[in-house]
Short mmCIF file of C-alpha atoms in Angstrom, two decimals:
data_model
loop_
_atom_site.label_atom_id
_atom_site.label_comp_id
_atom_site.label_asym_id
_atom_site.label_seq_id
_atom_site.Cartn_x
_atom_site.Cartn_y
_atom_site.Cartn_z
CA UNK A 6 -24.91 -21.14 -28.36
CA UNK A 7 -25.35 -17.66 -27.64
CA UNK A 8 -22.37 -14.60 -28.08
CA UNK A 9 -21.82 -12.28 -26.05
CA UNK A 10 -21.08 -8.97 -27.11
CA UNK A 11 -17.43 -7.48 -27.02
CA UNK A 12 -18.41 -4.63 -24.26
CA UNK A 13 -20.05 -7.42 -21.81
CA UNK A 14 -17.18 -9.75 -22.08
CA UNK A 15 -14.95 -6.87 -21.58
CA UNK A 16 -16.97 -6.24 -18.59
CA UNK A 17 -16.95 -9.80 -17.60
CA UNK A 18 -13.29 -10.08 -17.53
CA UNK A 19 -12.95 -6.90 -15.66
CA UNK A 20 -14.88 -8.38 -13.01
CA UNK A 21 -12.53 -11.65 -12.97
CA UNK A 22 -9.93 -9.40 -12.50
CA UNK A 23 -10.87 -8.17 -9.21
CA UNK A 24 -11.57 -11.66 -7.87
CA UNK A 25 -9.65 -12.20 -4.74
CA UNK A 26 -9.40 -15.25 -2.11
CA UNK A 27 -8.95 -14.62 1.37
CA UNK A 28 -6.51 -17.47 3.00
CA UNK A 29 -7.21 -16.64 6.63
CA UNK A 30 -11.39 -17.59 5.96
CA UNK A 31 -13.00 -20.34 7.43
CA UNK A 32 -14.36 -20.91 4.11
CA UNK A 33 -11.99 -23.09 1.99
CA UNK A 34 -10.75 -21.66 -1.36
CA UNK A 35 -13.11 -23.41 -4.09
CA UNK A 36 -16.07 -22.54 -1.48
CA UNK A 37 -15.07 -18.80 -1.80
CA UNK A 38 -14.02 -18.94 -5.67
CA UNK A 39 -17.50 -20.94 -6.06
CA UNK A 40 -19.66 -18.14 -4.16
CA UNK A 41 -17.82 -15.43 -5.99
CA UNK A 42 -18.11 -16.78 -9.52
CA UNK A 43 -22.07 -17.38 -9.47
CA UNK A 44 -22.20 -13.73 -7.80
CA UNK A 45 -20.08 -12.13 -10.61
CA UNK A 46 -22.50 -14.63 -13.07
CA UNK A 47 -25.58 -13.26 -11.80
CA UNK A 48 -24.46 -9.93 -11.19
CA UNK A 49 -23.43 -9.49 -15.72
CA UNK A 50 -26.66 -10.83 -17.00
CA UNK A 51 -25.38 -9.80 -20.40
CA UNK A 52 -22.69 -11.63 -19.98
CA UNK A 53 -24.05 -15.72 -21.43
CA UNK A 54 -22.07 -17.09 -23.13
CA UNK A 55 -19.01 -14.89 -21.54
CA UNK A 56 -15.58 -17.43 -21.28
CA UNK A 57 -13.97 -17.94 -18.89
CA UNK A 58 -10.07 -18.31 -18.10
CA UNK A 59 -9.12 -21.83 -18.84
CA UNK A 60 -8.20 -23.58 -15.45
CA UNK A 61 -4.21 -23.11 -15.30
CA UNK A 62 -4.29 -19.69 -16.10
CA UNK A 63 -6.67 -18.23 -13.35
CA UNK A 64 -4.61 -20.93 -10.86
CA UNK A 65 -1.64 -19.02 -12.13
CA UNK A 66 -3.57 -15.70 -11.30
CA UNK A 67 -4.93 -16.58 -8.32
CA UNK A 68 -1.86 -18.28 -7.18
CA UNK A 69 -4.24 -21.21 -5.84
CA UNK A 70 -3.83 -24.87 -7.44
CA UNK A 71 -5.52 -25.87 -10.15
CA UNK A 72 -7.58 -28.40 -8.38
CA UNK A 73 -9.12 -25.27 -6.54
CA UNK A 74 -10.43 -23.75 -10.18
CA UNK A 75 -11.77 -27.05 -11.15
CA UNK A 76 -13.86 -27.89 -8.43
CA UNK A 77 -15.52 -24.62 -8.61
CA UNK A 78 -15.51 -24.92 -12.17
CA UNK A 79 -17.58 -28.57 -11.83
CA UNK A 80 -20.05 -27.15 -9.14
CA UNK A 81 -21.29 -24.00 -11.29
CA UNK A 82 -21.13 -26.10 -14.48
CA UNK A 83 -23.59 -28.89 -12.56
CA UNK A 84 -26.16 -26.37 -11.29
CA UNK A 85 -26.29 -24.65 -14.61
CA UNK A 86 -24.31 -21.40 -14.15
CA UNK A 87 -21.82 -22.77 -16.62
CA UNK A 88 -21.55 -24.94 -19.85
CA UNK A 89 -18.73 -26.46 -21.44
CA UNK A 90 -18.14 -27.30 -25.04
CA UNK A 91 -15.95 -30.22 -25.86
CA UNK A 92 -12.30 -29.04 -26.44
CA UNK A 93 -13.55 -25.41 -26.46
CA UNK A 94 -13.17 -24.41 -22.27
CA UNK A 95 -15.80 -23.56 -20.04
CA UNK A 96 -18.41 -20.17 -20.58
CA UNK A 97 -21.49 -18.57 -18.53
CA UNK A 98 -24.49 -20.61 -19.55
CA UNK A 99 -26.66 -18.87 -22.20
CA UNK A 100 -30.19 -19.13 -20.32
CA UNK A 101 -30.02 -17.64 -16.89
CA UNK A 102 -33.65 -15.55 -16.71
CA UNK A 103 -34.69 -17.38 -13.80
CA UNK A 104 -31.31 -17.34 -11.36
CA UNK A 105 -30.99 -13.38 -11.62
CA UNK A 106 -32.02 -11.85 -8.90
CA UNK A 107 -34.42 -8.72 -8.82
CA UNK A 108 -33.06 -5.29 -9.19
CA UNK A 109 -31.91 -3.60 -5.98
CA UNK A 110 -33.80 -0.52 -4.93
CA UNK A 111 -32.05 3.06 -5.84
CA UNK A 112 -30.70 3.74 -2.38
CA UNK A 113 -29.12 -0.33 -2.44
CA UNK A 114 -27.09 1.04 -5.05
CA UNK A 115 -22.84 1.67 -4.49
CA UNK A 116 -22.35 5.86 -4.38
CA UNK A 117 -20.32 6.50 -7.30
CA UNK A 118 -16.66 6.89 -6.15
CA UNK A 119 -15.66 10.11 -5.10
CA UNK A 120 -12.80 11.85 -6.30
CA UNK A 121 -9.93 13.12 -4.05
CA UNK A 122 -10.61 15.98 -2.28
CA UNK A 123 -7.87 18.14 -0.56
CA UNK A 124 -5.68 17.88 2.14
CA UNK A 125 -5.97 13.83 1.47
CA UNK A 126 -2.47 12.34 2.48
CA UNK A 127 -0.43 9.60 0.69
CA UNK A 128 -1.67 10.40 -2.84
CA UNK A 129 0.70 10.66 -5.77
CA UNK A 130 -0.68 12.67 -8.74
CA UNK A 131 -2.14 10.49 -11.45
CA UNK A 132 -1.32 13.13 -14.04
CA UNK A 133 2.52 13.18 -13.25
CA UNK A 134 2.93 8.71 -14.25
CA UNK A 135 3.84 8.17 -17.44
CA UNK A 136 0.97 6.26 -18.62
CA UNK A 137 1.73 6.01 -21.97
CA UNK A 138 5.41 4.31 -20.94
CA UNK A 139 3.89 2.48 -18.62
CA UNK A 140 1.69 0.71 -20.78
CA UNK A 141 4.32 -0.25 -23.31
CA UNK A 142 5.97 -1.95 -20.55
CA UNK A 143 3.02 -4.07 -19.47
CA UNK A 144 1.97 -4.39 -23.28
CA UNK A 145 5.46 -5.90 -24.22
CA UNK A 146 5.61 -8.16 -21.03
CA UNK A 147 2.29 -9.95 -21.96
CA UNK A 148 2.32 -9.81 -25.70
CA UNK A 149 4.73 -12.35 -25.97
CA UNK A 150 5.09 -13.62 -22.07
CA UNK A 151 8.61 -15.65 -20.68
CA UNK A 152 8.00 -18.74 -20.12
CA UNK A 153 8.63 -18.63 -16.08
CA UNK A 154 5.41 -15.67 -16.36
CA UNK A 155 3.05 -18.85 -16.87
CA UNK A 156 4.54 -21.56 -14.90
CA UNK A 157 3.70 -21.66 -11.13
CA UNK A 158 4.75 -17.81 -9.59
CA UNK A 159 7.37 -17.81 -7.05
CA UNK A 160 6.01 -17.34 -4.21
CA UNK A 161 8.34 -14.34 -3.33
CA UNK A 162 7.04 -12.68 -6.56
CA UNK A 163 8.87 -12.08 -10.28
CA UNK A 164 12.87 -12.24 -9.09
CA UNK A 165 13.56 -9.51 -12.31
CA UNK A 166 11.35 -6.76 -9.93
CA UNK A 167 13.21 -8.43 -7.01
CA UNK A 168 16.56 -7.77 -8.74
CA UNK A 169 15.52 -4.19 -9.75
CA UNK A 170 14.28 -3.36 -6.45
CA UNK A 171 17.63 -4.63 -4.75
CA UNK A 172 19.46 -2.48 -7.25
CA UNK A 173 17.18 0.70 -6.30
CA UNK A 174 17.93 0.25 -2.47
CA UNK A 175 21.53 0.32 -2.72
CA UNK A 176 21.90 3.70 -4.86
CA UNK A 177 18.69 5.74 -2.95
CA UNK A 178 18.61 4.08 0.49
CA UNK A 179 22.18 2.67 1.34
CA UNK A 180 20.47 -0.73 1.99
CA UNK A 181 22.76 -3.26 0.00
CA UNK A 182 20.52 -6.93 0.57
CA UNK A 183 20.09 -9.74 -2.27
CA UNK A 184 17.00 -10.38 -4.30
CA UNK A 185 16.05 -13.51 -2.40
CA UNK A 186 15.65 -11.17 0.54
CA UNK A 187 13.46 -9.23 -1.42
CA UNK A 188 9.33 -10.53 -1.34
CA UNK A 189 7.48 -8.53 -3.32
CA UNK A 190 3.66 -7.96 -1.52
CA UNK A 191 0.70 -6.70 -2.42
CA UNK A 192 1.36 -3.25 -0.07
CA UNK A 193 2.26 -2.23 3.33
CA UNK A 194 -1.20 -4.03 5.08
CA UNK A 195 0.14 -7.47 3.34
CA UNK A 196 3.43 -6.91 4.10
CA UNK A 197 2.54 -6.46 8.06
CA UNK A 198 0.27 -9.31 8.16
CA UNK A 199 3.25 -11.77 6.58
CA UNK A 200 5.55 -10.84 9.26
CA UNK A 201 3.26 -11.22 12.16
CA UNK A 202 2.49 -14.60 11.23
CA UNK A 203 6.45 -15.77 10.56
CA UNK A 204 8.15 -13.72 12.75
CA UNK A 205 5.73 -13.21 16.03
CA UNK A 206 4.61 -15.78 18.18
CA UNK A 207 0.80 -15.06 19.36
CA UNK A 208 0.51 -12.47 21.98
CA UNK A 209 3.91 -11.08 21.77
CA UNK A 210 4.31 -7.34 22.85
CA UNK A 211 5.21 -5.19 19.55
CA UNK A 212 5.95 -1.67 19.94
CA UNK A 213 4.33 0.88 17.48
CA UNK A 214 5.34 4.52 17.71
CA UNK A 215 2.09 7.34 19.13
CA UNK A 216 1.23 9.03 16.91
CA UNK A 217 1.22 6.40 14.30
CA UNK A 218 -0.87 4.66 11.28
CA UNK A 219 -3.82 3.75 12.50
CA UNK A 220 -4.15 0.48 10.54
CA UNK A 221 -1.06 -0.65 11.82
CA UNK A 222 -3.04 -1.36 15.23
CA UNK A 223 -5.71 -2.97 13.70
CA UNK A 224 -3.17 -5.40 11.94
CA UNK A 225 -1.44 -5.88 15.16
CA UNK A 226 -4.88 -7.08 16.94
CA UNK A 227 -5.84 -8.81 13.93
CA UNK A 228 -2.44 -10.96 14.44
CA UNK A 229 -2.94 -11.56 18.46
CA UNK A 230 -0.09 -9.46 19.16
CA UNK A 231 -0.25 -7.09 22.14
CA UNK A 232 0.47 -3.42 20.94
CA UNK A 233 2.43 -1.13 23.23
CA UNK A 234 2.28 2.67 22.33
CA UNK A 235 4.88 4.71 23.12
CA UNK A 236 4.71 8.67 22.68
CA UNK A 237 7.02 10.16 20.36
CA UNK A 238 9.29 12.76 20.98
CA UNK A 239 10.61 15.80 18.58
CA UNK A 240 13.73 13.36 17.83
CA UNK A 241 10.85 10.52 17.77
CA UNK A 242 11.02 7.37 19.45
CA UNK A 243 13.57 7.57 22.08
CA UNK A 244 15.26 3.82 22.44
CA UNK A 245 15.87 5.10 26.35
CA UNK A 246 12.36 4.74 26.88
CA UNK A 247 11.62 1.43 25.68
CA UNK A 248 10.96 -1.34 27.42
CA UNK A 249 11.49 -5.07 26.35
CA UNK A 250 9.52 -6.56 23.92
CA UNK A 251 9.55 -8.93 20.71
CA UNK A 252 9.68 -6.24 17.91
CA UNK A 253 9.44 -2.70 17.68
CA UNK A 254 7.45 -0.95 14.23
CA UNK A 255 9.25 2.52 13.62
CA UNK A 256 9.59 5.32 10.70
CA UNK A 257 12.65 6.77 11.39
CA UNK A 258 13.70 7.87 7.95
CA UNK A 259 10.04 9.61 8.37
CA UNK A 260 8.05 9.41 11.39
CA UNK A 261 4.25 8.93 10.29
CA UNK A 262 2.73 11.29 10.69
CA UNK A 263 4.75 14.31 11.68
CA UNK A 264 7.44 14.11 9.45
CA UNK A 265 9.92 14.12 11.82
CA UNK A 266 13.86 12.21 11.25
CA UNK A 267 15.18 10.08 14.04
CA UNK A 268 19.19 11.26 14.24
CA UNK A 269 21.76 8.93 13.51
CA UNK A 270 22.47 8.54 17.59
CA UNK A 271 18.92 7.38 18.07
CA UNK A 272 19.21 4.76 15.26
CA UNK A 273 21.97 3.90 16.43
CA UNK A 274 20.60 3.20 20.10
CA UNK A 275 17.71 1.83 18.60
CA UNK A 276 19.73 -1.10 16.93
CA UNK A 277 21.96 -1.47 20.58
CA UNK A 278 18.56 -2.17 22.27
CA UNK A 279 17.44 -4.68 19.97
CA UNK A 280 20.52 -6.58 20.10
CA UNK A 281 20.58 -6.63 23.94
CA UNK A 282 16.89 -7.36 23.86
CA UNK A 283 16.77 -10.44 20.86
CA UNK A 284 14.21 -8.20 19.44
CA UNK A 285 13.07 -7.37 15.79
CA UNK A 286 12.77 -3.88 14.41
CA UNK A 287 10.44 -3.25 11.46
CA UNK A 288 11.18 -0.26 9.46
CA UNK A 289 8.18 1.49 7.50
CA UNK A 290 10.06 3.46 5.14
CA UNK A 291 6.94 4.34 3.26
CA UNK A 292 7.97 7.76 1.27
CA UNK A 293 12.11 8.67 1.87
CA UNK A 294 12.57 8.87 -1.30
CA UNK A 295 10.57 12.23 -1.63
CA UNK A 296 13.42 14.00 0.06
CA UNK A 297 13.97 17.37 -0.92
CA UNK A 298 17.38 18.59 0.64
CA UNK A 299 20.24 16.37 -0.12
CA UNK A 300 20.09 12.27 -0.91
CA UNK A 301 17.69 10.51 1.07
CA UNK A 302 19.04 10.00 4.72
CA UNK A 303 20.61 5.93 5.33
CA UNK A 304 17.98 3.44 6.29
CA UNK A 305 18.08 1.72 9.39
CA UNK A 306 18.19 -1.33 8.10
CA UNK A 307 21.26 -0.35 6.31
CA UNK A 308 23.18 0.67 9.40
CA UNK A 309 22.27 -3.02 10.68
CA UNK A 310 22.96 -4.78 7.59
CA UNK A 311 19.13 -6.40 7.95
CA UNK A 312 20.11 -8.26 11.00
CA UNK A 313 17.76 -7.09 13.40
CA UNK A 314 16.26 -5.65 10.85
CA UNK A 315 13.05 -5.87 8.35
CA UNK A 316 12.73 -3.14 5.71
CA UNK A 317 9.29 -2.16 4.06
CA UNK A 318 8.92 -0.13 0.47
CA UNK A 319 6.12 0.26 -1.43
CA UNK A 320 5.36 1.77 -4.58
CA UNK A 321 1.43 2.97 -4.07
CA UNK A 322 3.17 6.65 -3.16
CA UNK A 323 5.80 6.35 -6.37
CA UNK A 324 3.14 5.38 -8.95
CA UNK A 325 -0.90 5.09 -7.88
CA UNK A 326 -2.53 3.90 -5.12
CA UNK A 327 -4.26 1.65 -7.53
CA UNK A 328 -0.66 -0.29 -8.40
CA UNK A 329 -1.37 -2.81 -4.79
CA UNK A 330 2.61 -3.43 -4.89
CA UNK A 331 5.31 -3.14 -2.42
CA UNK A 332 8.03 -5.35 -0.93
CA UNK A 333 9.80 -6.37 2.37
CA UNK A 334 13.42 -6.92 2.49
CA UNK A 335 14.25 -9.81 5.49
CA UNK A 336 17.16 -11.17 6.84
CA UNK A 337 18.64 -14.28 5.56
CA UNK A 338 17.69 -16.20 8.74
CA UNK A 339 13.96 -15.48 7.90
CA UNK A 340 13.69 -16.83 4.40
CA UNK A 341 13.11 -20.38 4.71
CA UNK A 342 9.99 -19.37 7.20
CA UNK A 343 9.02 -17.28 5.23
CA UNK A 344 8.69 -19.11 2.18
CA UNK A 345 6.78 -22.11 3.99
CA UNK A 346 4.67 -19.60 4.98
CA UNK A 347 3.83 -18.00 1.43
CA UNK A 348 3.57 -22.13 0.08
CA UNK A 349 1.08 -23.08 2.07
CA UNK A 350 -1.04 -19.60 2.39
CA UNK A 351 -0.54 -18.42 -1.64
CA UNK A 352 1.03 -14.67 -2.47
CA UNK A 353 -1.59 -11.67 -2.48
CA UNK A 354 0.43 -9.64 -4.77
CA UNK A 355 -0.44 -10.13 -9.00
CA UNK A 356 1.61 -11.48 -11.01
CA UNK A 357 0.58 -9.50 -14.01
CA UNK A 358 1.66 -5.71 -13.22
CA UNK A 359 5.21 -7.31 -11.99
CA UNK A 360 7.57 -7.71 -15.52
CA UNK A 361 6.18 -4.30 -16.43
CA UNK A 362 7.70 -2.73 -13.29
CA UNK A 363 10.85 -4.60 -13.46
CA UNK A 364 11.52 -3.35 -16.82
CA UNK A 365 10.24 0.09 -16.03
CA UNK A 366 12.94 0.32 -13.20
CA UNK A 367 15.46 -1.13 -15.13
CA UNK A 368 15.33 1.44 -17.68
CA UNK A 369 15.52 4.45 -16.11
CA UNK A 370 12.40 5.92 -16.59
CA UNK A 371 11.59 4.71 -13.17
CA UNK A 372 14.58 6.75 -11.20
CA UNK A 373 13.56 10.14 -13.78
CA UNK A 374 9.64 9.65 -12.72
CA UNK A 375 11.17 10.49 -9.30
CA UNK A 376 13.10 13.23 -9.69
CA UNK A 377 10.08 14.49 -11.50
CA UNK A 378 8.16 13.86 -8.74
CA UNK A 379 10.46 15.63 -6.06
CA UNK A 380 10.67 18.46 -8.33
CA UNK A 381 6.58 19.14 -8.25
CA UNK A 382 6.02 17.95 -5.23
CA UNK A 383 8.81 20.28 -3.44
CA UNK A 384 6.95 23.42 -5.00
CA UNK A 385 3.94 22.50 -3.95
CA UNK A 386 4.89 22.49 -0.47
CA UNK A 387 6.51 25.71 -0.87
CA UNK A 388 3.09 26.77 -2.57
CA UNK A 389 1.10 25.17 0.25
CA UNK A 390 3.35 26.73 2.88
CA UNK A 391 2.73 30.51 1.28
CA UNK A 392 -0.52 30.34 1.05
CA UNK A 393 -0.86 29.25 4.93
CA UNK A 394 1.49 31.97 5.87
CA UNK A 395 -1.94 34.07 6.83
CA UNK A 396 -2.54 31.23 9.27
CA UNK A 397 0.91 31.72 10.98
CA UNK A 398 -0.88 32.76 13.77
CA UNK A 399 -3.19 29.77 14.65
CA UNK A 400 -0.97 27.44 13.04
CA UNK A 401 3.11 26.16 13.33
CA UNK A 402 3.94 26.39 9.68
CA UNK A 403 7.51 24.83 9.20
CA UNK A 404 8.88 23.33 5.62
CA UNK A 405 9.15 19.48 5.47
CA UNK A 406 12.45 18.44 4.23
CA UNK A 407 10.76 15.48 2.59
CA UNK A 408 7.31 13.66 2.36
CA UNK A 409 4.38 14.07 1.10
CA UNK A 410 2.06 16.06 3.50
CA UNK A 411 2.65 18.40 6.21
CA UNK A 412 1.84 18.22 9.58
CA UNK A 413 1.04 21.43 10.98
CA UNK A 414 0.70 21.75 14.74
CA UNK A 415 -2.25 23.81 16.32
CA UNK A 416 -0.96 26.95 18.41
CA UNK A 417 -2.11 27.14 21.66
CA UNK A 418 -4.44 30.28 20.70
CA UNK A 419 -6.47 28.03 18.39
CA UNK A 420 -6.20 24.78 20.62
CA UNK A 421 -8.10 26.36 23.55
CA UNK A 422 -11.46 26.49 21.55
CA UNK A 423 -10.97 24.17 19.33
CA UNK A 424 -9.69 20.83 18.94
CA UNK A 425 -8.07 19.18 15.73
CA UNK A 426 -11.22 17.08 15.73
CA UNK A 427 -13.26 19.67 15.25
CA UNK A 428 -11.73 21.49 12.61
CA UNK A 429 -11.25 17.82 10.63
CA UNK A 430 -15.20 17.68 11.10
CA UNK A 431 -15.98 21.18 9.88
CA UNK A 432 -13.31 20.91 6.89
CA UNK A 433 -15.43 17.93 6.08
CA UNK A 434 -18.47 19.56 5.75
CA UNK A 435 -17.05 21.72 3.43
CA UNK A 436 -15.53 20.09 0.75
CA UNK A 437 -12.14 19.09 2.40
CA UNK A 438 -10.37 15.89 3.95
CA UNK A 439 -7.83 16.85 6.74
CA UNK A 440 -7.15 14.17 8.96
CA UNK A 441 -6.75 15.13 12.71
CA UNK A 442 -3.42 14.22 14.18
CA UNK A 443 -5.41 13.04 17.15
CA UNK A 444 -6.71 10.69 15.17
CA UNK A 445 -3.69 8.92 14.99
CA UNK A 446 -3.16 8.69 18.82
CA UNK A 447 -3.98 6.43 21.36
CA UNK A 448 -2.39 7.54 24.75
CA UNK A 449 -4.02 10.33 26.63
CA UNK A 450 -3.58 14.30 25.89
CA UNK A 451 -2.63 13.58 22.29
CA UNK A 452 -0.81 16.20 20.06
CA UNK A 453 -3.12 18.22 18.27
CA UNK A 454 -2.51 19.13 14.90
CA UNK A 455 -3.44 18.86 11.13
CA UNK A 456 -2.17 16.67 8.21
CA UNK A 457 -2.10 18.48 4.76
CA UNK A 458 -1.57 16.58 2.41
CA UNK A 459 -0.16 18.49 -1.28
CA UNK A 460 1.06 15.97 -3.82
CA UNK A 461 -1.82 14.86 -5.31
CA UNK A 462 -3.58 18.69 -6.07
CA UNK A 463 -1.86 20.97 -8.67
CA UNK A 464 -1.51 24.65 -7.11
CA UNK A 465 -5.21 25.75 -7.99
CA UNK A 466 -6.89 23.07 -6.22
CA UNK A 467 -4.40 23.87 -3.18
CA UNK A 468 -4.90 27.76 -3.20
CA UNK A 469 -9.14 27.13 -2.97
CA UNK A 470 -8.71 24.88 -0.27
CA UNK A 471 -6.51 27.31 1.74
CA UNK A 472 -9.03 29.56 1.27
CA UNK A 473 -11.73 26.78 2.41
CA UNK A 474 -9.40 25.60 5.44
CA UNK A 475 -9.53 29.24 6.18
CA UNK A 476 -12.77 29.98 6.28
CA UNK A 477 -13.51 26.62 9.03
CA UNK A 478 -10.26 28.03 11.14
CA UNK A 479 -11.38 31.89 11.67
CA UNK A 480 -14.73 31.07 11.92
#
């Protein structure tokens, strides 16, 4: 039996990491783990005689039955991408010359990935986490792992995060709720797509603020729901102006993506018409607590005491967009559905960066990372905002209480010639990614403006793309 070397296991395991099922497929679950598996065998020739997870534990990560591992398991081992040694668990198959398919040309190959380039929104700065705390956390959690870490997940995700997250809401976001509220999700995307399906009948109207983030519509369509875009106003969405409907998606903490707060009258409105109306409000609260005036401002939810009310966190904007985490706070009326619906259709979130994060939070050292955070993150707006003040006279250049981007509206001067659009595209060209507030728009005469985003760049990489985003505006 051949070995494999240390550095191609490693490599091999890497790859298992990333494996992911997709529930909504037509393709049943061993099909796809079966198709995946010979690709990642094929695609780590130097991998024979790599092993592979026994059975239970890649269930466990995969949070698919065992019976689903095994059946791949058998199909691979019978057409010779596998072998199995009596007692020992199952590894890739030493001999595989003739399955591996030829090379692909040079221009077949992935680009390397890029790295961020400013004005990119919704980025934290890598160089702010505390990676070295971090990984004691995750180290400690898996070094000697609880017992309930390697029995079948809960569905609803590790209830020590659930517990810590409950505890966070109450003292940043005035949103008292219990952990079995709390299901943690693997972001803002999966969050969405779990409450369409156990909350929404098919082809229910939903109404999703204009501007607003752009995915959202695609999960909307995705779910059969009919989307109804309503224009925002400088106080936001204005509950005077809606009509009936099933649910309502809104950021009033934070409208995305202008920034703006919805006053405590509007909420308040807001929450009358969905009583009246039997409907569901879904609050994206995606970065409140980057507020830098003052405690962040009550959630919505809060006010209602999650009664017509859904809440949405995530942590991609506190830590790394690479940590897929976040969670969804229901009411009690919802969990029952909800957890039928998570039985039969399996979790997306992983299991394995979960105890970390639950001890992280309960320490502390989560709660100082964000004051941290603010601190940097409020002087690079101020930094941002100085060097723009040459600009003051193509662009409205107002300090954000909180967040962490600005959106900076195009002056009439500038807007005649040229559109946000076209300065994305040129900024593009050279070197930068600003997003066009157009972009976000679907109703006619949209607002035009740009989105700026500051927290992930240190003051240097923000002063040469001034100078850059200069250059494409006075032009």
């Amino acid at each position: 039996m051949a070995n494999t070397d240390k550095k191609s296991q490693s490599n091999f395991n890497t790859a298992l990491f990333g494996v992911s099922l997709d529930r909504g497929a037509a393709q049943p679950l061993h099909v796809q783990l079966t198709d995946t598996l010979r690709r990642l065998v094929l695609a780590h020739p130097h991998a024979c005689g790599a092993r592979l997870p026994a059975s239970r534990t890649l269930a466990a990560e995969l949070s698919v039955s065992r019976m689903t591992i095994t059946t791949a398991y058998d199909q691979l081992l019978g057409e010779g991408y596998l072998s199995a040694r009596a007692g020992g668990g199952t590894f890739v198959a030493d001999h595989l010359p003739h399955l591996s398919p030829p090379a692909p040309p040079a221009s077949a190959l992935p680009a390397p990935p890029q790295r961020p380039r400013p004005f990119q929104t919704g980025l934290p700065d890598p160089a702010l986490f505390p990676h070295r705390i971090w990984a004691r956390h995750l180290e400690r959690a898996w070094r000697a792992p609880e017992a309930d870490l390697l029995a079948t997940p809960d569905p609803f995700g590790w209830y020590p995060l659930r517990q810590a997250i409950s505890a966070h809401l109450a003292a940043w976001r005035g949103l008292d709720c219990d952990p079995a509220q709390i299901i943690v999700t693997a972001g803002a995307s999966d969050a969405f797509d779990l409450l369409f399906r156990t909350t929404l009948p098919t082809g229910s109207p939903v109404i999703m603020e204009d501007p607003g983030w752009s995915p959202l519509r695609v999960a909307l369509k995705r779910a059969a729901l009919k989307t109804q875009a309503l224009r925002i106003d400088a106080d936001g969405l204005d509950p005077a102006r809606l009509p009936r409907a099933r649910a309502a998606i809104v950021t009033p903490s934070r409208h995305f993506p202008t920034g703006r707060a919805m006053p405590l009258a509007r909420r308040l409105a807001l929450l009358d018409w969905a009583r009246t109306g039997d409907a569901l409000l879904i609050e994206d609260d995606y970065d409140s607590e980057f507020r830098y005036e003052g405690q962040p401002l009550p959630s919505l939810s809060g006010l209602d005491r999650l009664q017509r009310t859904v809440y949405l966190g995530s942590f991609s904007k506190l830590f790394s967009a690479a940590l897929r985490l976040g969670y969804v706070v229901i009411p009690t009326a919802l969990i029952d559905v909800a957890r039928k619906r998570l039985q039969q259709a399996g979790t997306h979130a992983s299991l394995v960066p979960q105890p970390a994060l639950a001890n992280f939070m309960d320490s502390g050292e989560f709660a100082t990372h964000l004051r941290r955070c603010r601190r940097t993150y409020a002087k690079r707006q101020a930094h941002l905002l100085a060097e723009l003040a040459p600009l003051r006279t193509h662009l409205d250049l107002r300090p954000d209480r909180s967040g962490m981007h600005l959106c900076v509206a195009l002056k009439p001067a500038l807007a005649s010639h040229k559109t946000d659009r076209d300065i994305a595209a040129a900024c593009a060209t050279a070197g930068l990614t600003v997003r066009a507030l157009s972009a976000h728009s679907v109703l006619p005469d949209p607002p035009q403006g740009l989105l700026l985003g500051y927290a992930g760049f240190d003051d240097a990489a923000l002063s040469a793309a001034v100078k850059t985003l200069t250059d494409v505006i006075c032009r």
